[in-house]
Coordinates of C-alpha atoms in Angstrom, one line a residue:
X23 CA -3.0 -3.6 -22.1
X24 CA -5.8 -1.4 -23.3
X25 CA -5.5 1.0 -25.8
X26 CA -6.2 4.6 -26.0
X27 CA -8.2 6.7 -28.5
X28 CA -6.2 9.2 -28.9
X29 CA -2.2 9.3 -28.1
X30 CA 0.8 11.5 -28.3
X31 CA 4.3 10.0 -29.5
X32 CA 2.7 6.7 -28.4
X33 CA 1.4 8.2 -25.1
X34 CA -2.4 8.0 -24.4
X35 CA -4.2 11.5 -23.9
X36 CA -6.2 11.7 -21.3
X37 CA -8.1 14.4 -19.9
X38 CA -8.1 14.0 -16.1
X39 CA -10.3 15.3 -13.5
X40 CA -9.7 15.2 -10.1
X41 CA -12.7 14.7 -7.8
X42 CA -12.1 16.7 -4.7
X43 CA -9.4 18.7 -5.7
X44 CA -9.4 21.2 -2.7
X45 CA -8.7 18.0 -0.3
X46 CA -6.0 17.0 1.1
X47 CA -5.2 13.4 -0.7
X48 CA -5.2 15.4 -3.9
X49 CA -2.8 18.0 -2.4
X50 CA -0.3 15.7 -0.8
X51 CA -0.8 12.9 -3.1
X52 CA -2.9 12.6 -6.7
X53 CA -1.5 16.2 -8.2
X54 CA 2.5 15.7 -7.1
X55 CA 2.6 12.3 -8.5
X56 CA 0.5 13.6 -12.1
X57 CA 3.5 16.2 -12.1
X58 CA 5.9 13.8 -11.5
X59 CA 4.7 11.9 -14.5
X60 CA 4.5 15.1 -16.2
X61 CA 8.0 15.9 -15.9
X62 CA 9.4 12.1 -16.7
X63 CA 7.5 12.2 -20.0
X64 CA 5.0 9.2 -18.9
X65 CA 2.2 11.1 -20.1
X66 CA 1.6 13.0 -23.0
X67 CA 2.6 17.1 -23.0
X68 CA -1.2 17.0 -24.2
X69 CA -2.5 16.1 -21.2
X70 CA -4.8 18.5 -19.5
X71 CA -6.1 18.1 -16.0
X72 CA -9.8 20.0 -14.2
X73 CA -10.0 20.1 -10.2
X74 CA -13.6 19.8 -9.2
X75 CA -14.8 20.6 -5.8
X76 CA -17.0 22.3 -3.6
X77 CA -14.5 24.9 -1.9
X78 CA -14.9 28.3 -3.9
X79 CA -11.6 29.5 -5.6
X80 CA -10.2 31.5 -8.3
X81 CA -7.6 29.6 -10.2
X82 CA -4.2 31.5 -8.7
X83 CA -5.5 30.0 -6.0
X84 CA -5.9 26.8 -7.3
X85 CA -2.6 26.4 -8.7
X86 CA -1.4 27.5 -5.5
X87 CA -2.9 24.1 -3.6
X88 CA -1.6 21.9 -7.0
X89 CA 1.3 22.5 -6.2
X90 CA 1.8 23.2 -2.9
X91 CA 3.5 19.7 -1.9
X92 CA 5.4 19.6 -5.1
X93 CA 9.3 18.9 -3.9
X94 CA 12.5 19.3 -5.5
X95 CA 11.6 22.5 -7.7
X96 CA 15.3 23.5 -7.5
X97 CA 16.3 23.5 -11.3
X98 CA 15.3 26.0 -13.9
X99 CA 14.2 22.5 -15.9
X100 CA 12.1 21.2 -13.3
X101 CA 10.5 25.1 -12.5
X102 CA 9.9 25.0 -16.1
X103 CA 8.4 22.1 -16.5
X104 CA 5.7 23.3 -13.2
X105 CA 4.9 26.1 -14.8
X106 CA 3.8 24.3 -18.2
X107 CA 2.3 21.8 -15.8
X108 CA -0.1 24.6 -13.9
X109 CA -0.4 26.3 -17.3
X110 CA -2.5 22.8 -18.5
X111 CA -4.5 22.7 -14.4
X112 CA -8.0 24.3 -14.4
X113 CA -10.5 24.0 -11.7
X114 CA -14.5 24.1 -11.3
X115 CA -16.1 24.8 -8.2
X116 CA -19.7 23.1 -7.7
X117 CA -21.9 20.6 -5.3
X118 CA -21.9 16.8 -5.4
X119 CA -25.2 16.0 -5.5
X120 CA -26.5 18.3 -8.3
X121 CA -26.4 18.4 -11.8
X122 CA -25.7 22.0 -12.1
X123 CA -22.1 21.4 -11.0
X124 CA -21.2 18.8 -13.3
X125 CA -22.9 20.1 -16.1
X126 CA -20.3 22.8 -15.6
X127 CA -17.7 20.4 -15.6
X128 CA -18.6 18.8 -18.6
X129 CA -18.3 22.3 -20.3
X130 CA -14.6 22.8 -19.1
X131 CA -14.0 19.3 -19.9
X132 CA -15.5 20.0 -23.8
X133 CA -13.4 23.2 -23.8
X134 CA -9.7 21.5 -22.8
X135 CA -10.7 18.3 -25.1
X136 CA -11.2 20.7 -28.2
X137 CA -8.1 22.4 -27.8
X138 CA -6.3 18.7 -27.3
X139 CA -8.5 17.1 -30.2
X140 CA -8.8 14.0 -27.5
X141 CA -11.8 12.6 -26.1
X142 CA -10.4 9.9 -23.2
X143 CA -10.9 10.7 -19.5
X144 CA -10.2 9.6 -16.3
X145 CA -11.9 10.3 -13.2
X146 CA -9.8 10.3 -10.2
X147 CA -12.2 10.2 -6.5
X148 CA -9.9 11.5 -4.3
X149 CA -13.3 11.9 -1.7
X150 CA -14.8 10.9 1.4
X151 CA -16.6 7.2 0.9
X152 CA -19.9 9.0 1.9
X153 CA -20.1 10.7 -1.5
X154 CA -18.8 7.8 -3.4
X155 CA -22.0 7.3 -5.1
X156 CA -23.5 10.6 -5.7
X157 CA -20.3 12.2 -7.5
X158 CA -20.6 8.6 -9.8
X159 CA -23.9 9.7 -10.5
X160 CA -23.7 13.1 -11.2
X161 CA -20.8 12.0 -13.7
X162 CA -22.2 8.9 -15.2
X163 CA -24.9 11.3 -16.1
X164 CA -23.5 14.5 -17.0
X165 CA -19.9 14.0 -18.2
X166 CA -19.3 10.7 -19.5
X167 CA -17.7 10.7 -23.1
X168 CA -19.2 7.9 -25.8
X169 CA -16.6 9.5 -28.2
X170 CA -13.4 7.7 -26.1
X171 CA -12.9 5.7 -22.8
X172 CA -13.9 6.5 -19.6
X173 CA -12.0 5.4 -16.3
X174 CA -12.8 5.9 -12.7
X175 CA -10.1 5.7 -9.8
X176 CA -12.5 5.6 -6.2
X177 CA -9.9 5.5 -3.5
X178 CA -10.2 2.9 -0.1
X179 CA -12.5 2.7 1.8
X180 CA -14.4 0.4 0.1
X181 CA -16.8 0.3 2.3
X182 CA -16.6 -0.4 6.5
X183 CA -17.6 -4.4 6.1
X184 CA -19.0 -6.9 3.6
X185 CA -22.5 -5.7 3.3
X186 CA -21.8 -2.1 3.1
X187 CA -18.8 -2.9 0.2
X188 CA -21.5 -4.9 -1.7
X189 CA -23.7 -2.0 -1.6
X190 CA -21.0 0.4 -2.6
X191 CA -19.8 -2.2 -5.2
X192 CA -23.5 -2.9 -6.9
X193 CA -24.2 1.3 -7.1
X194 CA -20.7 1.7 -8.8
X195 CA -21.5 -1.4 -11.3
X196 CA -24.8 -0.4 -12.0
X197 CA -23.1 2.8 -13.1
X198 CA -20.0 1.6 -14.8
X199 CA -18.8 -1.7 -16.2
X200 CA -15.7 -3.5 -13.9
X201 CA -13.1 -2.9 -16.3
X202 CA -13.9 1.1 -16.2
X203 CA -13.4 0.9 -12.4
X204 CA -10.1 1.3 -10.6
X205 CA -10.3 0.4 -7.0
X206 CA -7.0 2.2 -6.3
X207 CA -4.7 0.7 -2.9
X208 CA -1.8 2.3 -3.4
X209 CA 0.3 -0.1 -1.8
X210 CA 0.0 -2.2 -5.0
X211 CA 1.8 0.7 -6.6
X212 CA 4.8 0.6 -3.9
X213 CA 8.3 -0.6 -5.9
X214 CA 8.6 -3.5 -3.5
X215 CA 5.5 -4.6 -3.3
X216 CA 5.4 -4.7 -7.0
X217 CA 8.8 -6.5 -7.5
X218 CA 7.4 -9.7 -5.2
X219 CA 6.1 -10.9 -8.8
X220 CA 9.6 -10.5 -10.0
X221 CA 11.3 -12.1 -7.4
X222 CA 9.5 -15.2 -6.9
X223 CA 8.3 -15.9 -10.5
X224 CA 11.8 -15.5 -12.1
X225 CA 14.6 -16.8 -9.1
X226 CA 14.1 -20.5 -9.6
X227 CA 16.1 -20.5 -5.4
X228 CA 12.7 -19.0 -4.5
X229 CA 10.4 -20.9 -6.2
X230 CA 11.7 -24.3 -5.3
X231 CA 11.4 -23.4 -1.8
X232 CA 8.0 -21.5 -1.8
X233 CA 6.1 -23.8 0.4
X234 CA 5.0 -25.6 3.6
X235 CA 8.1 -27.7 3.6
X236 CA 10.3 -25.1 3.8
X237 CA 8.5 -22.2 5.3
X238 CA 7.4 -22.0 8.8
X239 CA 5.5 -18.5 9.1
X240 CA 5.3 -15.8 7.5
X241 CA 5.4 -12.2 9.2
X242 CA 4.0 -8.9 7.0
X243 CA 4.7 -5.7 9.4
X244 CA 3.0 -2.1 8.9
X245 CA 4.5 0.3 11.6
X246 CA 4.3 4.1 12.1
X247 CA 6.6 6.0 14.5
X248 CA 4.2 8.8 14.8
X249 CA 0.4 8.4 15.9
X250 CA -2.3 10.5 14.7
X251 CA -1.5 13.8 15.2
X252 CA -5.0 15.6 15.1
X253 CA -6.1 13.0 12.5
X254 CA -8.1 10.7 15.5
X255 CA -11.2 12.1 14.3
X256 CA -11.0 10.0 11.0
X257 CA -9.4 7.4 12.3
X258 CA -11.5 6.5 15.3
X259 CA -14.3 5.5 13.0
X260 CA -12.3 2.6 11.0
X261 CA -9.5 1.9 13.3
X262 CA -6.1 0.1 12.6
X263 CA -7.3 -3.2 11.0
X264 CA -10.0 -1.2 8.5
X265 CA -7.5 0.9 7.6
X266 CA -4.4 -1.5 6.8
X267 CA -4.6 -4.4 7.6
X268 CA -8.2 -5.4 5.5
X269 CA -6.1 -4.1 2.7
X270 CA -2.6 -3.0 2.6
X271 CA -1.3 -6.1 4.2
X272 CA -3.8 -8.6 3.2
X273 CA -2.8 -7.5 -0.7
X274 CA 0.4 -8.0 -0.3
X275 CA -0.4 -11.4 1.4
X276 CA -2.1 -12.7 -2.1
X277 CA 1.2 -12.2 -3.8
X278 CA 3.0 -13.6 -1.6
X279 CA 1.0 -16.5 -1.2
X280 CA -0.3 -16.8 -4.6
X281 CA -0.1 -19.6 -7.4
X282 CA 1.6 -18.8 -10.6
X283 CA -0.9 -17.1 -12.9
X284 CA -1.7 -18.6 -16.2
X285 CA 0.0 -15.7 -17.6
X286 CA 1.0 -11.7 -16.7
X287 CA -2.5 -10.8 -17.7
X288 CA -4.1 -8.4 -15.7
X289 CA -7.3 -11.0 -15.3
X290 CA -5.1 -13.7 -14.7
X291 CA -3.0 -12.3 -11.9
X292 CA -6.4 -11.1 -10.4
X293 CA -7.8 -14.7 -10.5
X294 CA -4.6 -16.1 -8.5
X295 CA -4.9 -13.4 -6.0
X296 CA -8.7 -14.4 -5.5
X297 CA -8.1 -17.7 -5.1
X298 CA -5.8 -17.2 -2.4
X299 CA -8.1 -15.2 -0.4
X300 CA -10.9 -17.6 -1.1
X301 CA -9.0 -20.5 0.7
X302 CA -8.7 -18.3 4.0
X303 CA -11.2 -18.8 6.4
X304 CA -12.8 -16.0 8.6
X305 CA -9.9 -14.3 11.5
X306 CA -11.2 -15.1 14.7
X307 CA -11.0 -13.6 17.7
X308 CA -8.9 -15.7 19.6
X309 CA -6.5 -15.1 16.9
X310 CA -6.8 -11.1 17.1
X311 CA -4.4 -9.1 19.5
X312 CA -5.5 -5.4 19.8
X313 CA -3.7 -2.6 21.3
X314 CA -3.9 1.4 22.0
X315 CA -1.3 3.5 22.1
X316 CA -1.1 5.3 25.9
X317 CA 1.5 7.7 26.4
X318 CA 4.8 7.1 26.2
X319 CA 7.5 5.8 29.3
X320 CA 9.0 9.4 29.9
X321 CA 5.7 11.2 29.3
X322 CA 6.7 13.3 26.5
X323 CA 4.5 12.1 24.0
X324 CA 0.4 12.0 24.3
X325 CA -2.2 8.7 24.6
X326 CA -4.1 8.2 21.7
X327 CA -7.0 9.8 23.9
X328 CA -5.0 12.6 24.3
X329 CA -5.8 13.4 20.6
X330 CA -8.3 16.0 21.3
X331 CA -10.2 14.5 17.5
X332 CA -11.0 11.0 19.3
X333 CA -14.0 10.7 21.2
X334 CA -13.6 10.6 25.0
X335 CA -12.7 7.0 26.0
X336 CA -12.4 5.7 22.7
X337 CA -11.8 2.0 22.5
X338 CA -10.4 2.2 18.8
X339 CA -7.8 0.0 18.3
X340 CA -4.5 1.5 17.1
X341 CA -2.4 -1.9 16.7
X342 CA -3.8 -5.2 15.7
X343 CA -1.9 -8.5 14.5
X344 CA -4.0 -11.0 13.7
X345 CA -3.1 -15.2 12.5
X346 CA -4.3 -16.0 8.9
X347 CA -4.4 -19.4 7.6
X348 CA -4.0 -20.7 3.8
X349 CA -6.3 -23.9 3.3
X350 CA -4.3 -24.6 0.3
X351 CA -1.5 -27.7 -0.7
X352 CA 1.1 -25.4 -0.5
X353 CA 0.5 -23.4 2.7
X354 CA -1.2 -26.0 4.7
X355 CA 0.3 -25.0 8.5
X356 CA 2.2 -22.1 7.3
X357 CA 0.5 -19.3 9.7
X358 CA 0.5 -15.6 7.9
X359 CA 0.5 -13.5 10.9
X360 CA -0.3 -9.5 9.6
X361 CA 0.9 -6.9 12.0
X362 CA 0.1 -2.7 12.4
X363 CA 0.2 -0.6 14.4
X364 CA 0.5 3.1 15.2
X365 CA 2.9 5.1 17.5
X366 CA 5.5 2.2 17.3
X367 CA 9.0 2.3 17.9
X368 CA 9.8 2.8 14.0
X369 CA 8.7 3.5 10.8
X370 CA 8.5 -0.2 8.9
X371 CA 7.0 -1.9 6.1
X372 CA 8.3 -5.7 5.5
X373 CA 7.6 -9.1 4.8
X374 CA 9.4 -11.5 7.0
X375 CA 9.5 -15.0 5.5
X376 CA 11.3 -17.1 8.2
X377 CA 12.2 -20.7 7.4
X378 CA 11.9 -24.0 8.8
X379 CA 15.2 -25.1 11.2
X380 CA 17.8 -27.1 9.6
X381 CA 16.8 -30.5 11.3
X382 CA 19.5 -33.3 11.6
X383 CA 22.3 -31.0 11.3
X384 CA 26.1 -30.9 12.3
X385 CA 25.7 -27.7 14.5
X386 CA 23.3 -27.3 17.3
X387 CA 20.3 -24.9 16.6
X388 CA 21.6 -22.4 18.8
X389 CA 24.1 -22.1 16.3
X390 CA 22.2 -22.3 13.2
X391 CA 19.7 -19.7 13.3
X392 CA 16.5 -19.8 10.8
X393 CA 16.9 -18.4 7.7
X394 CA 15.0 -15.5 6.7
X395 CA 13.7 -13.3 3.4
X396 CA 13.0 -10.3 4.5
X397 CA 11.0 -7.9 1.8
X398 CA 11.9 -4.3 3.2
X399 CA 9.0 -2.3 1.3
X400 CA 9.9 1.0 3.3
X401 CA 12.0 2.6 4.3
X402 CA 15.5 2.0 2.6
X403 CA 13.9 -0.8 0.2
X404 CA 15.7 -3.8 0.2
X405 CA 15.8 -7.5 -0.2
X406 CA 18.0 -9.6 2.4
X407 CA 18.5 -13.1 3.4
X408 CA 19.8 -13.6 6.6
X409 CA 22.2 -16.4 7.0
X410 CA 24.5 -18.2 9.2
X411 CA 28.6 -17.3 8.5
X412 CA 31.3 -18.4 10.0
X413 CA 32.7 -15.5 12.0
X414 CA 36.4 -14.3 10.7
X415 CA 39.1 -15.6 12.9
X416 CA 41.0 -19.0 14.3
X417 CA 37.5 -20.3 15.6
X418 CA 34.3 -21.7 14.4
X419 CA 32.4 -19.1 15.9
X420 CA 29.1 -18.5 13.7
X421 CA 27.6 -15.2 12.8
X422 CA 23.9 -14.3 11.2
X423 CA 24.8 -12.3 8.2
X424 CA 23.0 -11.7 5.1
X425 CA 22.9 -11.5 1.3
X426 CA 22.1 -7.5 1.1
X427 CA 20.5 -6.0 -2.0
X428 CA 19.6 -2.6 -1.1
X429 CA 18.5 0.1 -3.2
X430 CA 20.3 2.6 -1.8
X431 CA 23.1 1.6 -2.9
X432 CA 22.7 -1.0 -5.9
X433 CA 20.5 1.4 -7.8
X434 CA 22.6 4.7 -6.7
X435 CA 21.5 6.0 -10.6
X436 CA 17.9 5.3 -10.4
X437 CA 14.8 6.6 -8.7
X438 CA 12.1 4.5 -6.9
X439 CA 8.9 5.8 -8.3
X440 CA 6.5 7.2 -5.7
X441 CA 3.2 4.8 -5.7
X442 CA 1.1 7.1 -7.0
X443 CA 2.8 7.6 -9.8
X444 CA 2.8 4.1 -11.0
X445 CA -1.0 3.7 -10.4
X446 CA -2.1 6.5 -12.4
X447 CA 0.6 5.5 -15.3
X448 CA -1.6 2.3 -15.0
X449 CA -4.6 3.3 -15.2
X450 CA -4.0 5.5 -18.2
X451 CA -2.6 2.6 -19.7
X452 CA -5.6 0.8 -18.7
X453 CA -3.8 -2.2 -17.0
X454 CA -5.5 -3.1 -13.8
X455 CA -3.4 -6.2 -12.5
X456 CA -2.7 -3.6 -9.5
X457 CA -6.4 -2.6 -8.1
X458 CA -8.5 -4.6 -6.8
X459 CA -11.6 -6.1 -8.6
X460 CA -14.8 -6.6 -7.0
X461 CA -14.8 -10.5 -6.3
X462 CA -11.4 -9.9 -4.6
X463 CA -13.3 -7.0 -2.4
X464 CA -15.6 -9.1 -1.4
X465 CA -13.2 -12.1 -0.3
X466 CA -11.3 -9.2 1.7
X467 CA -14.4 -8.1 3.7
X468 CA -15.6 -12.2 4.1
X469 CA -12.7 -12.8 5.7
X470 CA -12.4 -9.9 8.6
X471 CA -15.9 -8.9 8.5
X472 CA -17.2 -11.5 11.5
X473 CA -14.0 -10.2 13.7
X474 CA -14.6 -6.5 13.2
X475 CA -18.5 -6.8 14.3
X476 CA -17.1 -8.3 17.2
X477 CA -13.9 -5.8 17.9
X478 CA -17.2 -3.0 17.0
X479 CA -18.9 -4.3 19.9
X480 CA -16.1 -4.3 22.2
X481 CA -15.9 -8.3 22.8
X482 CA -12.1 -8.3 21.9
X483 CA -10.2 -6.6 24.7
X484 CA -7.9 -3.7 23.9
X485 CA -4.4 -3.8 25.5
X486 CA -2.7 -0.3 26.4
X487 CA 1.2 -0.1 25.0
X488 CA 3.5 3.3 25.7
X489 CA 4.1 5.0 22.9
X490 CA 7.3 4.2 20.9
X491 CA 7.4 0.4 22.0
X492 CA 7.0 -2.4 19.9
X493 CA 3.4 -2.3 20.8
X494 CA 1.3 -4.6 23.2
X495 CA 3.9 -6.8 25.9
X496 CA 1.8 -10.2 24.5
X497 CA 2.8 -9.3 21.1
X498 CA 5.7 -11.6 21.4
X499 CA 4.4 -14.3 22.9
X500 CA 1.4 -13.9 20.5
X501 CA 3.6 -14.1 17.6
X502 CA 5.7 -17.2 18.9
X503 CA 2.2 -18.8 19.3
X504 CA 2.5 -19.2 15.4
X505 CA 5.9 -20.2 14.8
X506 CA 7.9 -17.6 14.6
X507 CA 11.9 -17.5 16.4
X508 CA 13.7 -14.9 17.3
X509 CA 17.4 -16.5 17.7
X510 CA 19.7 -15.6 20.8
X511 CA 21.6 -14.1 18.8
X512 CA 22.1 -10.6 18.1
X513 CA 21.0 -9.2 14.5
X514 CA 20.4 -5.8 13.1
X515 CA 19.6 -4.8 9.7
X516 CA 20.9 -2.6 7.8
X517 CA 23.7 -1.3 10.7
X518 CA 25.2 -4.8 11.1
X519 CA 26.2 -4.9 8.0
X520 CA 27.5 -1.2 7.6
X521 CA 29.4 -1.4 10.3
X522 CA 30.9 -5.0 9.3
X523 CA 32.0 -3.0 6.4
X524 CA 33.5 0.0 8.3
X525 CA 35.6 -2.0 10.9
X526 CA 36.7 -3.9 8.0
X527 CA 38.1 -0.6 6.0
X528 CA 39.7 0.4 9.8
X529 CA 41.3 -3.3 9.5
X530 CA 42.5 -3.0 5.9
X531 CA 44.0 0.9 6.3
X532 CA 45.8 -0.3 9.7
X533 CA 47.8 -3.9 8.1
X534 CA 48.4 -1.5 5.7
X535 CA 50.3 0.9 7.9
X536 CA 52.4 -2.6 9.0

């Protein structure tokens, strides 16, 4: 872990400016997570923080967008605590490709640092990908400090495919050594996500199973419930497998699929990652299903055309699952099939880790059902292992059950961090084992960048699914194609199991009445 130049009670003290602080990731996202650290005490009281954008505003207004999607300010400690917060949130108004503006900036930062008697800062890009470069620029040249460090958080995109990211990827290096640079996914910050370390690395059960002869597939699922709602505009030039699956999903693939790193140094961990994603070969297309949302059975909600932001007769794809394969000892024949999709029948983030069947067995497979570690990331986090019971009773009727550890109600005293919050702690901190480095960018856009060209000029067809349906009808035969079972019997998570519970508390309070 790096250490800062200056720090507070042990607490580094950074000056951070926000790079398009008028937008809306920096509304909804980068300023309610800094206050969130803010109040927890993860960052020093010293900390000061200077919005810089184009959008001309006095500071009430300002402070009105900080903290505009700031929840939960319902105790005089947390209104308090917001009102320090704003008291330490300036903001300069100027142009991204001229020096004026950030020589403007550098005065405001000069001004806050003297009054903090620190020098570090941190540079958060919350901005379009199309002004990536000239912001780094105008920074490298204007406001970067030689009297402490200097860190720079560019949000994804990285780029639209491998030669674009390696043009994005020299212009930032040429500016800034690798170890300034925080390529930020904020699914790496996501509790879940992060706990996959924890759970295989330290549960000797999971480790001694982690492997081809136990595992038959493995399914990682991104859903939305909603689609995108005036958004289509932005969305309609990456579509679905730019936007998560090249990234979100394919990150948390590398840790699932990983090799233990020599140790829990940031490097280390990063070297594991990219070696996973060096034994993948390139998706193909016969290995691709695609699908657009339409509207839905009953009519009440719109096609994805129907978003007056996408271009008329938009082919965009706004579901994709695609097969990946690990050319590795461990994972040889283990498909990785990555699914996501929009306007889906819930809101759902898991991995699904089914095992192989039970083989020579005293009960038929129709009885024992595959096992399966399922990783809910969101909502309701959770780890479960489903399982074959026997059912209560004078039988030897079976049941698939699980081994429940949910969040909800194991941790009913703790908080789950929001992502965000756990990103910019590490990057203050200057531990970068959760973004992504450049030789593991370039991996990621190796591997998809062949299929994309292809979906870009429309030689993978695009199925129409109703909106609020699982997604595209060949989505289970296409997952089936690559190992996976669903069992005949019944299962539901987490209502099985709840109401298990609740019929047994009815069953306890009426032998009682006996």
């Amino acid at each position: 872990m790096t250490a800062s130049a200056g720090a507070n009670n042990g607490r580094p003290v950074f000056t951070i400016i926000v790079l398009g602080a008028s937008g809306d990731l920096a509304k909804k996202k980068t300023f309610p997570a800094l206050f969130g650290l803010f109040l927890h005490g993860h960052i020093s009281p010293k900390t000061r923080i200077v919005g810089y954008a184009r959008t001309k505003m006095d500071r009430p207004e300002f402070l009105k967008r900080v903290s505009q999607y700031i929840k939960n300010v319902n105790t005089a400690k947390v209104k308090a605590a917001l009102a320090q917060f704003l008291d330490q949130c300036t903001y300069v108004a100027g142009p991204y490709d001229q020096d004026s503006g950030f020589l403007a900036l550098e005065q405001e930062v000069q001004r806050v640092e003297r009054d903090v008697k620190a020098h570090d800062r941190l540079f958060y890009m919350a901005l379009p990908p199309s002004v990536f470069i000239p912001v780094a620029n105008g920074l490298k040249k204007n406001c970067y400090t030689t009297q402490g460090a200097n860190r720079l958080i560019v949000e994804k995109p990285f780029g639209m495919d491998l030669e674009s990211s390696r043009v994005l990827s020299k212009a930032l290096g040429a500016l800034y050594r690798e170890d300034e640079i925080y390529r930020i996914d904020h699914y790496l910050g996501k509790e879940m996500v992060k706990n996959i370390m924890i759970l295989r690395f330290t549960n000797q059960i999971f480790r001694s199973c982690w492997d081809k002869d136990h595992i038959s597939n493995v399914q990682i699922t991104f859903k939305e419930k909603i689609g995108t709602e005036g958004r289509g505009g932005y969305f309609d030039e990456f579509g679905i497998m730019r936007d998560v699956m090249q990234n979100h999903l394919l990150q948390i693939l590398t840790l699932i699929a990983m090799e233990t790193p020599r140790s829990s140094n940031a490097e280390d961990i990063r070297d594991a990652k990219v070696d996973v994603l060096r034994a993948i070969p390139e998706v193909i297309e016969s290995e691709v299903l695609l699908g657009q949302y339409g509207r839905s059975e009953d009519g009440t909600q719109p096609s994805y055309l129907d978003d007056d932001t996408v271009p008329k007769g938009s082919k965009t794809a706004t579901f994709a699952a695609a097969a990946f394969h690990i050319q590795s000892p461990r994972w040889e024949g283990v498909p990785f099939v990555l699914k996501c999709g929009k306007a889906l029948d819930q809101p759902k983030v898991e991995v699904r880790i089914q095992f192989k069947d039970m083989g020579n067995t005293l009960f038929h497979k129709d009885v024992a059902a595959r096992n399966e570690l399922v990783i809910r990331v969101q909502p309701q986090e959770a780890v479960y292992l489903k399982m074959t019971q026997k059912l209560p009773g004078l039988g030897m009727d079976t049941v698939v059950s699980e081994l429940d550890l949910s969040y909800a109600s194991r941790f009913t005293n703790l908080s789950v961090p929001d992502a965000y919050e756990n990103l910019i702690l590490d990057a203050i901190l200057g531990e970068q084992s959760n973004f992504v480095r450049s030789d593991e960018l370039d991996e990621a856009w190796r591997i998809f960048t062949p299929v994309l060209h292809k979906i870009d000029r429309g030689l993978v067809p695009v199925e129409i699914y109703p909106y609020g349906s699982r997604g595209p009808k060949q989505l289970a035969d296409f997952v089936a194609r690559f190992g996976f079972e669903r069992h005949n019997q019944t299962y539901s998570w987490p209502e099985t199991s709840q109401t298990a519970v609740a019929q047994a508390l009815a069953a306890a309070a009426a032998e009682s009445k006996l």
